[in-house]
Short mmCIF file of C-alpha atoms and ligand atoms in Angstrom, two decimals:
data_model
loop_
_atom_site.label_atom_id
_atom_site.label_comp_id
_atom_site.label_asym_id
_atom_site.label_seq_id
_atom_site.Cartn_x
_atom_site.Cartn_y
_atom_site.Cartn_z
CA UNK A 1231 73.20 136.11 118.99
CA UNK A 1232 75.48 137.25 116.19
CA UNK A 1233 74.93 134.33 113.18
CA UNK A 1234 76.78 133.48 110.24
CA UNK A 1235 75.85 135.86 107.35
CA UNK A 1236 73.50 134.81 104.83
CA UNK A 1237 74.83 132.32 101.81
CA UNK A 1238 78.01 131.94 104.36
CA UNK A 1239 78.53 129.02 106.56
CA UNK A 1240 80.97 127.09 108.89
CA UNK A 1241 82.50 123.75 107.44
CA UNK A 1242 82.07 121.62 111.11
CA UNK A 1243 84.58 119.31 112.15
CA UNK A 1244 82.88 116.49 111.33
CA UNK A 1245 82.72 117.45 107.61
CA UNK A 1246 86.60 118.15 107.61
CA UNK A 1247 87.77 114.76 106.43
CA UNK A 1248 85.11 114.87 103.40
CA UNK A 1249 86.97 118.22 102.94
CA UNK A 1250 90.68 117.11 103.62
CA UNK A 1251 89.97 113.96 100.99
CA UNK A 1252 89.20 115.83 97.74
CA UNK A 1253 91.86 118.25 98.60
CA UNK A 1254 94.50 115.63 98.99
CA UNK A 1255 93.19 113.91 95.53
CA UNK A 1256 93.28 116.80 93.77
CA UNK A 1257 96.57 117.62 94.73
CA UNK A 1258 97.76 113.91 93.99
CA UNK A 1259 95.67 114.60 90.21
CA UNK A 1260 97.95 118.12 89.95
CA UNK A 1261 101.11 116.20 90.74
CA UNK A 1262 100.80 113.38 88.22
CA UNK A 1263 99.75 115.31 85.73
CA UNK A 1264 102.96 118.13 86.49
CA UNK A 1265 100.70 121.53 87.99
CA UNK A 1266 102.11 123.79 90.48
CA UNK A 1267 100.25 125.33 93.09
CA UNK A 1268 99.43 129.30 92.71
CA UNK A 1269 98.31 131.60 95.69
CA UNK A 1270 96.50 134.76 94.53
CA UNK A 1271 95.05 137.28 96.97
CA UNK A 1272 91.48 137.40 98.00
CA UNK A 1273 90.81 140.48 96.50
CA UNK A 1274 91.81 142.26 94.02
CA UNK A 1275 91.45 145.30 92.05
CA UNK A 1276 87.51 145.75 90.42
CA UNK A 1277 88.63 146.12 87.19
CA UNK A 1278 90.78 143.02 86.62
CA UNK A 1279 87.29 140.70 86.65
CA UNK A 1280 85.24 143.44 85.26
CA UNK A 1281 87.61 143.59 81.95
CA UNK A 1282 88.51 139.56 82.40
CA UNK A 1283 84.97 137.80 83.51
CA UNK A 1284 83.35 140.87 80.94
CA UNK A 1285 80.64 143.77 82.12
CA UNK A 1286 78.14 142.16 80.60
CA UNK A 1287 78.14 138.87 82.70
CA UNK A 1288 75.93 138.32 85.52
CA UNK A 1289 78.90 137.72 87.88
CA UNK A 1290 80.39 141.24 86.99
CA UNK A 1291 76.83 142.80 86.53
CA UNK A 1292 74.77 141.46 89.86
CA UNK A 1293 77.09 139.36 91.74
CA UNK A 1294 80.48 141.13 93.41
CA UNK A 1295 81.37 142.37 96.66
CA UNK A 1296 83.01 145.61 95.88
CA UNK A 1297 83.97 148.10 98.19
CA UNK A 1298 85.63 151.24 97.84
CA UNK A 1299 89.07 150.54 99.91
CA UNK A 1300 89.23 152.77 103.29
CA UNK A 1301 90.63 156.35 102.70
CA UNK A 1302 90.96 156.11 98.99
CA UNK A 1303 87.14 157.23 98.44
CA UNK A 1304 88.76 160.60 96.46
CA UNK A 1305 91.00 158.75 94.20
CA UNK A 1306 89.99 156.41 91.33
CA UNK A 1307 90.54 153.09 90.54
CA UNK A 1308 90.38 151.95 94.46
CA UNK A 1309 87.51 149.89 93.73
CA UNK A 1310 88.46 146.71 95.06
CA UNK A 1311 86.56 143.42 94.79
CA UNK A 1312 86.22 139.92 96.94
CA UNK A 1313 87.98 137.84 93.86
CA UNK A 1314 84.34 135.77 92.11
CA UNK A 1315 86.66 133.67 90.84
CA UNK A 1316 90.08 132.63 90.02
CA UNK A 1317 90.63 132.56 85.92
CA UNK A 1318 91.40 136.37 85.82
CA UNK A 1319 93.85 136.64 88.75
CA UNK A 1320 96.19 133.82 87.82
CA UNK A 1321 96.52 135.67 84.40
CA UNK A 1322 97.14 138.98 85.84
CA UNK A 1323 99.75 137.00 87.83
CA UNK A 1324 101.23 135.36 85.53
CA UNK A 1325 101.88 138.54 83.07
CA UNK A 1326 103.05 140.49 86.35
CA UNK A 1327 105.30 138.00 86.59
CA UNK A 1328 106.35 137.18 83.26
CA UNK A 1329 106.06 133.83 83.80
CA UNK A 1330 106.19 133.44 79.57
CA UNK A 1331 109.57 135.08 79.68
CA UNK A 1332 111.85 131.95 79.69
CA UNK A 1333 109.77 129.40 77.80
CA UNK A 1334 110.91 127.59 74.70
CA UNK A 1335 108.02 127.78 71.88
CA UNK A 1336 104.86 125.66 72.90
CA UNK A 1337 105.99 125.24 76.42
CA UNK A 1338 103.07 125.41 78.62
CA UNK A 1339 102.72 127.32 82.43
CA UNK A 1340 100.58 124.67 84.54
CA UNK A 1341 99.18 126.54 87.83
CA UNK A 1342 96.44 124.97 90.50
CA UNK A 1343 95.05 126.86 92.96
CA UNK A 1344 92.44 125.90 96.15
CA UNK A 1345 90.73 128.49 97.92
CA UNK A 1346 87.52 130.89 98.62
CA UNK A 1347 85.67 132.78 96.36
CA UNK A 1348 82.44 134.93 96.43
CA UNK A 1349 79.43 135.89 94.60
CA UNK A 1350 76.30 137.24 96.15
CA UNK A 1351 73.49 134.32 94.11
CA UNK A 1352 70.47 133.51 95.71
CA UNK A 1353 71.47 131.12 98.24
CA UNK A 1354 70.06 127.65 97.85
CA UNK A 1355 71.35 124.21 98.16
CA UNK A 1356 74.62 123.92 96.84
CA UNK A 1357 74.93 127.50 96.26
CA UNK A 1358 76.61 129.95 98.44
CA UNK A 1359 77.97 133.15 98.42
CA UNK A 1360 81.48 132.36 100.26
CA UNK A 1361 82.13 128.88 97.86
CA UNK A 1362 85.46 126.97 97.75
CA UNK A 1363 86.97 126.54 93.92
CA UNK A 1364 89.80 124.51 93.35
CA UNK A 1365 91.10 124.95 89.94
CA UNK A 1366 93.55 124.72 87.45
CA UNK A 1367 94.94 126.60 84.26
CA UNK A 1368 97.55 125.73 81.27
CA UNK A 1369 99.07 129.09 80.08
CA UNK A 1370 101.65 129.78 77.01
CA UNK A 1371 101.53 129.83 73.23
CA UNK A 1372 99.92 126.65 72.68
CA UNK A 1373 96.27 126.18 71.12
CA UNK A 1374 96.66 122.29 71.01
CA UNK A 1375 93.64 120.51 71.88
CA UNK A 1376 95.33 117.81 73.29
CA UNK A 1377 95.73 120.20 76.12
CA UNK A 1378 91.75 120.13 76.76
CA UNK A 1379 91.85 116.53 76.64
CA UNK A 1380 94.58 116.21 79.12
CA UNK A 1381 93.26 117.93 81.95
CA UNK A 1382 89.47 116.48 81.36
CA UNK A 1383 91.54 112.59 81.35
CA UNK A 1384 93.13 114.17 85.30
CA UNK A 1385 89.03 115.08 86.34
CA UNK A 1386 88.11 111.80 84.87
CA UNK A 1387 90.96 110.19 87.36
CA UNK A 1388 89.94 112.69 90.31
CA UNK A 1389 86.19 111.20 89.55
CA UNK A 1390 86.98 107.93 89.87
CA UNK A 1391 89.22 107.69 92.61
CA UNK A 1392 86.65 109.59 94.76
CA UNK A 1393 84.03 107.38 93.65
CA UNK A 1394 81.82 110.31 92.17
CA UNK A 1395 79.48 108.09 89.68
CA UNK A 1396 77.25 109.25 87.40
CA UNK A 1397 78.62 112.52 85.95
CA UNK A 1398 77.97 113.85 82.53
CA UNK A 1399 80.77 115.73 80.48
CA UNK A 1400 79.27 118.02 78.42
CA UNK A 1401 81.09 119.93 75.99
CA UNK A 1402 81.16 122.73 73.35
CA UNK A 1403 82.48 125.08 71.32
CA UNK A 1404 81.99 128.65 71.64
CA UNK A 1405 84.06 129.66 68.55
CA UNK A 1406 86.12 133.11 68.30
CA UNK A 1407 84.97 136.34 69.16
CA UNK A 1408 84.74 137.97 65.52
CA UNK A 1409 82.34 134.98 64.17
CA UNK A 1410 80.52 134.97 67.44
CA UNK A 1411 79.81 138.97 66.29
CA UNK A 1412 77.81 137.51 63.69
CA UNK A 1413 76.32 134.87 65.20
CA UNK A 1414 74.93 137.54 67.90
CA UNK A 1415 73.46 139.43 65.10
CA UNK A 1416 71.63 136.46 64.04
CA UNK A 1417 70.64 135.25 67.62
CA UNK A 1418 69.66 138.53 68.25
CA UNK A 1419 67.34 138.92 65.01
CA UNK A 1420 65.43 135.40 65.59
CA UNK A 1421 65.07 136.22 69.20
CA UNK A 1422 63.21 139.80 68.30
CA UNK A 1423 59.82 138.61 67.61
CA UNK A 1424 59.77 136.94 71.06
CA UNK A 1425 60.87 139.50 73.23
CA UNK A 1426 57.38 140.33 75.05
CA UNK A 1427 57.10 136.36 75.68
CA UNK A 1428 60.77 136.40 77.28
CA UNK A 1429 61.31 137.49 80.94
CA UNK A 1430 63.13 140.39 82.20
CA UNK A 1431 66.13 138.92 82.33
CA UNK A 1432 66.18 137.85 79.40
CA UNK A 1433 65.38 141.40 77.55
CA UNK A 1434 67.89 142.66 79.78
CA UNK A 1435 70.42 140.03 77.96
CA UNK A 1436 69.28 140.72 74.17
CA UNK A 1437 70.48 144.33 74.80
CA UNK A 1438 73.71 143.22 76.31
CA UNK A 1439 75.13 139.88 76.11
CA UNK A 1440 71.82 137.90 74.15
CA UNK A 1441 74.29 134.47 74.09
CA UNK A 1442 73.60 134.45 78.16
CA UNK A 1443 69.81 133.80 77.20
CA UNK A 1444 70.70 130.26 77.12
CA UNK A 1445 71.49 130.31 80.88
CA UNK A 1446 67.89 131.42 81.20
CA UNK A 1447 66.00 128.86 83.88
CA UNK A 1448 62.51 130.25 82.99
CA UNK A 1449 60.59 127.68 81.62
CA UNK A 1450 58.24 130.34 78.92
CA UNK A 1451 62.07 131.12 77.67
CA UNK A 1452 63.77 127.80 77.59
CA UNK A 1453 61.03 126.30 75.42
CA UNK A 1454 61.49 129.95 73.03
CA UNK A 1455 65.35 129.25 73.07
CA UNK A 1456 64.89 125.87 72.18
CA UNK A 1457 64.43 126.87 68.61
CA UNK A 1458 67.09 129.32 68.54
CA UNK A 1459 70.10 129.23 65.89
CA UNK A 1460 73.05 127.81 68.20
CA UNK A 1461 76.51 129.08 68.01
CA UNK A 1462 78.09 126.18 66.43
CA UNK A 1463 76.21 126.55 63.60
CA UNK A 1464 78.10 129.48 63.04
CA UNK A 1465 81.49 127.94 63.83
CA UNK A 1466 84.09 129.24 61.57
CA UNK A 1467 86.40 126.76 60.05
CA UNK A 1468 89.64 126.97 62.51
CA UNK A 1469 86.90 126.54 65.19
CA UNK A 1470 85.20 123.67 64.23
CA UNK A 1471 88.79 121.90 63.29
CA UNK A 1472 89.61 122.58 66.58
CA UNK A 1473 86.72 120.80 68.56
CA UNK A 1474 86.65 117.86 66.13
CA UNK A 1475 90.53 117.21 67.11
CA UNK A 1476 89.61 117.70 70.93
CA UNK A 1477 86.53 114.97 70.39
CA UNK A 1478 89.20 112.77 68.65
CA UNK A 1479 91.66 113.20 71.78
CA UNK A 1480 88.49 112.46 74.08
CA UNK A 1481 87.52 109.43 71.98
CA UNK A 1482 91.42 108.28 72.07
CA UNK A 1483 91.48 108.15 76.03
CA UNK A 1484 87.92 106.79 75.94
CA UNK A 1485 86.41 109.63 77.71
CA UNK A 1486 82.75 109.99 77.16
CA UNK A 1487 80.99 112.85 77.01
CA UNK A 1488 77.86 115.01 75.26
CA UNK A 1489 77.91 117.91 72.83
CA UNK A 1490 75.99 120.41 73.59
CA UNK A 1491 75.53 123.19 71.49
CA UNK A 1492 73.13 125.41 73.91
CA UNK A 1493 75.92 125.14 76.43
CA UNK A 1494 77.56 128.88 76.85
CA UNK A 1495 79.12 129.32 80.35
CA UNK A 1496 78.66 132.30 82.54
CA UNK A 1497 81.60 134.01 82.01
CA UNK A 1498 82.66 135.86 78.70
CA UNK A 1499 86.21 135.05 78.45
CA UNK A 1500 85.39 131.93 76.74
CA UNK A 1501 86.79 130.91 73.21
CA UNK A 1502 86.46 127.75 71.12
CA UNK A 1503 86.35 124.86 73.98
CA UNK A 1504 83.79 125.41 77.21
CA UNK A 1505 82.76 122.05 79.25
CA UNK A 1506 81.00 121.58 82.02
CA UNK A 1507 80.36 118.12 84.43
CA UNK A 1508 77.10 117.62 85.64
CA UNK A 1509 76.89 115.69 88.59
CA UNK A 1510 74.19 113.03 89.76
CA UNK A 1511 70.62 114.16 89.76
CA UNK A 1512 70.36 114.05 93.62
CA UNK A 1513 72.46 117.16 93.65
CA UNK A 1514 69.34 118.98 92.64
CA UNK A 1515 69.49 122.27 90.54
CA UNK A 1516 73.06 122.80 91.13
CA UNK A 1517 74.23 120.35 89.59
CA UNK A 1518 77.28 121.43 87.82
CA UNK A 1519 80.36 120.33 89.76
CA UNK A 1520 82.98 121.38 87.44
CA UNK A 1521 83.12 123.92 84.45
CA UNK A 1522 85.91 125.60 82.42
CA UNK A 1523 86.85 126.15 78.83
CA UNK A 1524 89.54 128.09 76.90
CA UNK A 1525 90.24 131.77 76.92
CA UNK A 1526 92.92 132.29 74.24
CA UNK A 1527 92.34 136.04 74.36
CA UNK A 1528 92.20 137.04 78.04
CA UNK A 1529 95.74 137.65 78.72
CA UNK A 1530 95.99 140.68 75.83
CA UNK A 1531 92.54 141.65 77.27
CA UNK A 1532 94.48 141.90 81.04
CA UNK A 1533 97.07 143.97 79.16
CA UNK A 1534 99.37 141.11 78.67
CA UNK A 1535 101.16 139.55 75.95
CA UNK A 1536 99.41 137.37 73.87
CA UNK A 1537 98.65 133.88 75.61
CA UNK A 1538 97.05 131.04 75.14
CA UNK A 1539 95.07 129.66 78.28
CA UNK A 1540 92.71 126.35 79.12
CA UNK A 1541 91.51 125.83 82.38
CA UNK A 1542 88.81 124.33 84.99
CA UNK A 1543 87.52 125.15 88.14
CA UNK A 1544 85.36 122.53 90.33
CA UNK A 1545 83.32 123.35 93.48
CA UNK A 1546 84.50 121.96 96.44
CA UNK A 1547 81.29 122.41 98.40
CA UNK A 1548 79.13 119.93 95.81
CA UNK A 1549 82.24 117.85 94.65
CA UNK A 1550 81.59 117.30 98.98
CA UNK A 1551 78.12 116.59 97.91
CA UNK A 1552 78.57 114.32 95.78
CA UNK A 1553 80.73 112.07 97.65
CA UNK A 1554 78.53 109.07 98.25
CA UNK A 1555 77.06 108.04 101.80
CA UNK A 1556 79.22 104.95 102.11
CA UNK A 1557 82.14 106.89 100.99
CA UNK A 1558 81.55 109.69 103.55
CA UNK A 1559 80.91 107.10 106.38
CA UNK A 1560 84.44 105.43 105.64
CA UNK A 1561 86.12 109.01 105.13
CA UNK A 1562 85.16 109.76 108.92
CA UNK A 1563 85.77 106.84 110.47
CA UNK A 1564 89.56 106.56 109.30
CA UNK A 1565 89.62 110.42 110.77
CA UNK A 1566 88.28 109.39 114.29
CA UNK A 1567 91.23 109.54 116.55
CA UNK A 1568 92.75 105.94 117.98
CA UNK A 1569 92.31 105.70 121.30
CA UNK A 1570 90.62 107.26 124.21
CA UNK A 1571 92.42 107.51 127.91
CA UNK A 1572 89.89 107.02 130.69
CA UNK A 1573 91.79 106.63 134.22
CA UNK A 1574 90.97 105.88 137.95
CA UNK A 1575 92.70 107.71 140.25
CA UNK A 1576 95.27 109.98 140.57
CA UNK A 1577 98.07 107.76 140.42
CA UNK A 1578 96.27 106.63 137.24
CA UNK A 1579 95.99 110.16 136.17
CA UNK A 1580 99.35 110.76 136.13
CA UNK A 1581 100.38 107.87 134.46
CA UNK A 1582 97.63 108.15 131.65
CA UNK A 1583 99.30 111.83 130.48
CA UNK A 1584 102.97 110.04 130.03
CA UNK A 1585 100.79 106.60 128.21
CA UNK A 1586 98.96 109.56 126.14
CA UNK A 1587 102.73 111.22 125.26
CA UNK A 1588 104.53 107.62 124.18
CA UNK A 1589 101.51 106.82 122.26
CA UNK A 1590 101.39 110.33 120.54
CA UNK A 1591 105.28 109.61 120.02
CA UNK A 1592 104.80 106.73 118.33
CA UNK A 1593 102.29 108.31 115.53
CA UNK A 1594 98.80 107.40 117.20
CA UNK A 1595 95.86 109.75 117.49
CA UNK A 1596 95.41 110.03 120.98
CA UNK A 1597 92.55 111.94 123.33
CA UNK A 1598 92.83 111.22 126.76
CA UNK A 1599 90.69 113.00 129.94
CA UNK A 1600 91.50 115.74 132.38
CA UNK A 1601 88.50 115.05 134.69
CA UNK A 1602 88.03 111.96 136.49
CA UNK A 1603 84.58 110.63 135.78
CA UNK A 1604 82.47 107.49 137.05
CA UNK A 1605 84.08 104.71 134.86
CA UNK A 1606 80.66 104.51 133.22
CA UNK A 1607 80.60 108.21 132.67
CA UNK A 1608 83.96 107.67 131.32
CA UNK A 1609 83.22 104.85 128.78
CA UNK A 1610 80.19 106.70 127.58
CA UNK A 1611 82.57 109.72 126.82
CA UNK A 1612 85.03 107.76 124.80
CA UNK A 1613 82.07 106.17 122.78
CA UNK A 1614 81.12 109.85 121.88
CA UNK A 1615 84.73 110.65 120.93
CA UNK A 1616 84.42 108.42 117.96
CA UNK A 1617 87.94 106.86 119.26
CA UNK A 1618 87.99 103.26 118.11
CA UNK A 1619 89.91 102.10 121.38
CA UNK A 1620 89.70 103.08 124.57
CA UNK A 1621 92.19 102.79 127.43
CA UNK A 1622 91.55 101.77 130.99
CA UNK A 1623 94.18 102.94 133.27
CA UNK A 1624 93.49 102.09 137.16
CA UNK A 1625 95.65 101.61 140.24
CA UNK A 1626 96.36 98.01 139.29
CA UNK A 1627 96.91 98.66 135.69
CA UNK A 1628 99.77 100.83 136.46
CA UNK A 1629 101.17 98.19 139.01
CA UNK A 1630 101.23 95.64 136.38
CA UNK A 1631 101.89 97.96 133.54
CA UNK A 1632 98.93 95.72 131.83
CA UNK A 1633 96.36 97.81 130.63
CA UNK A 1634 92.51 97.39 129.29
CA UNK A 1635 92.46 97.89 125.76
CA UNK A 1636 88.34 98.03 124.82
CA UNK A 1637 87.65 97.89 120.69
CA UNK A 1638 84.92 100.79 121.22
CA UNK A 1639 83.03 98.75 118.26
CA UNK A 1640 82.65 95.08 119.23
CA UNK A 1641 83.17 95.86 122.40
CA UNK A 1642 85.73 93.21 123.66
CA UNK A 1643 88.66 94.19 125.91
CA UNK A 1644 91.88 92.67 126.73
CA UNK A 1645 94.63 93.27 128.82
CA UNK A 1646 98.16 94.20 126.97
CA UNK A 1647 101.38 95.99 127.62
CA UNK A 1648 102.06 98.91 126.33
CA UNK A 1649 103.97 97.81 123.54
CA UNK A 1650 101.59 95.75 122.16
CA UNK A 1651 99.04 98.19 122.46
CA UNK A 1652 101.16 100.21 120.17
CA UNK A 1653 101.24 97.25 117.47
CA UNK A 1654 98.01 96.83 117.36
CA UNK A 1655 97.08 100.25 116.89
CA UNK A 1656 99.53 100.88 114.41
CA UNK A 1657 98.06 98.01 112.26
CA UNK A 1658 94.79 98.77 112.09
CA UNK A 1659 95.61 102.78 111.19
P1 HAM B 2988 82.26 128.70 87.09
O1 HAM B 2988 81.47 127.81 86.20
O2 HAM B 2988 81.70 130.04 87.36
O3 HAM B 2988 83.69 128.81 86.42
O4 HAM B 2988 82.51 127.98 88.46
C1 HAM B 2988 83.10 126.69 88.51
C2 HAM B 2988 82.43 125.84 89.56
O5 HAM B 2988 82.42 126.51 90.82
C3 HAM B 2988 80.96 125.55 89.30
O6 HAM B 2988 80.81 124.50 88.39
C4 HAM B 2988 80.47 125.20 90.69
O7 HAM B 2988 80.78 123.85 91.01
C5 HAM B 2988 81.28 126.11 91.57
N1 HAM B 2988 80.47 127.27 91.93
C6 HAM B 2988 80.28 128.41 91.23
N2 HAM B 2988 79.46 129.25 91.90
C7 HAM B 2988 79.14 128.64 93.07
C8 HAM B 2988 78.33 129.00 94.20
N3 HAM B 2988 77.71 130.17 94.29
N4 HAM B 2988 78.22 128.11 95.23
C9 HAM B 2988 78.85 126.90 95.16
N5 HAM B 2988 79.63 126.52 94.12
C10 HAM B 2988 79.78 127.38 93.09
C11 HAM B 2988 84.72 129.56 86.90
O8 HAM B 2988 84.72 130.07 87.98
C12 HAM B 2988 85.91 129.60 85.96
N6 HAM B 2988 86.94 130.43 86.60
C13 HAM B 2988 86.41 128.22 85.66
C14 HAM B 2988 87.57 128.22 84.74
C15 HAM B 2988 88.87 128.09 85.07
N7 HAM B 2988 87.51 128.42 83.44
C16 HAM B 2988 88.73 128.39 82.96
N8 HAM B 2988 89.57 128.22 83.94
#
């Protein structure tokens, strides 16, 4: 039997309203707060996340599906890759399209975007390697913090309104890329002497990227890194203005949240602002439901003009997670369908497929049988179905055009008319 592929798997039916609910509250969270939607390809040329996530990143480094596209294996720059994430192609988009062109100073581009992405991690709970993102990005001249603040206030809505308790907001600042030269130096110097205590990893990272040490899960190097200098200590002053205004704009809105200064993000494109929201600790080790930051440089480093840009993405897979068991129970009962047809007869029969159309016609969710079962068979069919109602149509129900109308929950049943059937149903959707 041929079986999903490893770190892949199919969202089931019964999981779709979960699914269909965070979707539709994010969108309602990008309306209010004035985001349009943006719909990249799947993949896209290697370079565009090797030069925008940075080679020296895990995700570049360990973690893409890239292929060599069919029939191009003689020319260069075919490489193509299964997009990782999101940041770098609604940049490239947005300089291919020039979407800066007609913007008055300080006005801002506001995209969203839902949809796959891939990265080949070790698979474990909450971590796949085909994982739904949906995300968001501000894009123009602007480095106003109140921009950060903003879009963590619309999560802090989305949050709430899906009832996702206990989060954590942490935040940072990551400062700008010349300071963070010498803050390397320095990180690199004090982590020297340790180097035959660190892991592999790890030694790998002090010759490449050493501020990814602090992603480091090892317990021998967390306790090393522990002591390390952090970045903010090394904050130069624009920086460090910078993160104190977006703490005041938090503070303002009443948004609570944790600074931490060993927090670094995955991916380099990072300047000043990074954030991450932890979820509740039953999510396990991953944890981290939504993370983002600013990335004032990327566009020039896409080849674009220079751009300002602040965005988030959030994992739809553990945001799904997260929902609560009460929550999830409601979600899929409002998604079971209304009413179930069981008939007797073919008279019946016939009459149940024009019942099932007027009901349809009128808005109801309607699932009604082909076969003609044992009325027991029948009843223990609709009870499956997850229908709240089900609808009894024999030879005398379509004589008196009175038909049984069973509440699949308490069980009672009465005998109404088809337009009261209708009314009731239509309340209680
Ligand atoms: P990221 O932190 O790599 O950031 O991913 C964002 C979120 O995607 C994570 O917090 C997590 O919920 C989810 N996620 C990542 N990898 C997996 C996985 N293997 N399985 C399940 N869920 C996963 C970005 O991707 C940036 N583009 C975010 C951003 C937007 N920064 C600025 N703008």
């Amino acid at each position: 039997m041929i079986q999903t592929v490893r770190g892949t798997r199919d969202i089931l039916p019964e999981d779709m309203a979960l699914w269909h609910r965070i979707e539709d509250v994010a969108r309602e969270a990008f309306r209010r707060y004035g985001f349009s939607e943006i719909r990249t390809p799947i993949f896209e040329k290697t370079e565009l996340f090797s030069r925008g996530v940075g080679e020296a990143s895990d995700i570049v480094n360990k973690e893409m599906y890239t292929f060599i596209d069919r029939g191009r294996e003689d020319r260069e720059g075919e490489s193509l890759t299964l997009r990782p994430e999101n940041t770098a192609s609604v940049v490239r988009s947005y300089i291919q399209h020039k979407m800066f062109a007609d913007k008055s100073p300080g006005e801002v581009t506001k995209l969203y975007y839902a949809g796959p992405m891939f990265r080949r991690e070790r698979p474990q709970a909450g971590r796949y390697r085909q994982f739904y993102q949906i995300g968001a990005e501000v894009l123009g001249a602007s480095d106003d913090p109140a921009i950060e603040a903003e879009s963590i206030e619309m999560l802090d809505w989305f949050l709430k309104e899906l009832k996702i308790a206990n989060t954590r907001l942490m935040i940072n600042s990551v400062g700008e890329p010349a300071m963070r030269v010498e803050y390397l130096e320095k990180l690199r110097e004090a982590l020297k002497p340790h180097l035959a205590d660190l892991c592999e990893d790890c030694n790998q990272r002090y010759e490449t990227n050493a501020l990814r040490v602090f992603d480091c899960k090892n317990e021998k190097c967390r306790s090393i890194i522990a002591d390390m200098p952090t970045i903010n200590d090394y904050l130069d002053q624009a920086s460090r203005e910078h993160f104190e205004q977006f703490r005041a704009h938090l503070d303002a809105r009443g948004v609570e949240y944790i600074v931490n200064p060993r927090m670094v993000r995955g991916l380099d494109y990072y300047t000043r602002t990074a954030f991450e929201i932890l979820g509740s600790d039953g999510l396990g080790a991953q944890n981290t439901l939504v993370g983002g930051g600013r990335y004032d440089k990327l566009s020039e480093t896409l080849g674009g003009p220079p751009a300002k840009g602040f965005g988030f993405a959030f994992g739809l897979d553990r945001m799904v997670l997260s929902l609560s068991e009460s929550e999830a129970a409601a979600l899929r009962l409002a998604d079971s369908p209304d009413v179930y047809i069981v008939f007797m007869g073919s008279t019946a029969r016939s009459k149940s497929f024009l019942i099932a159309r007027d009901l349809r016609l009128a808005g109801l969710s309607v699932l009604v049988e082909f076969e003609e079962r044992k009325m027991k068979k029948a009843m223990a069919q609709a009870s499956r179905s997850r229908c709240r109602y089900a609808l009894i149509i024999g030879d005398d129900e379509v004589a008196s055009e009175r038909y049984g109308l069973k509440n699949l929950s308490t069980g009672e049943q009465e005998s109404l008319g088809i337009g009261e059937i209708i009314g009731r149903l239509k309340i209680q959707q």
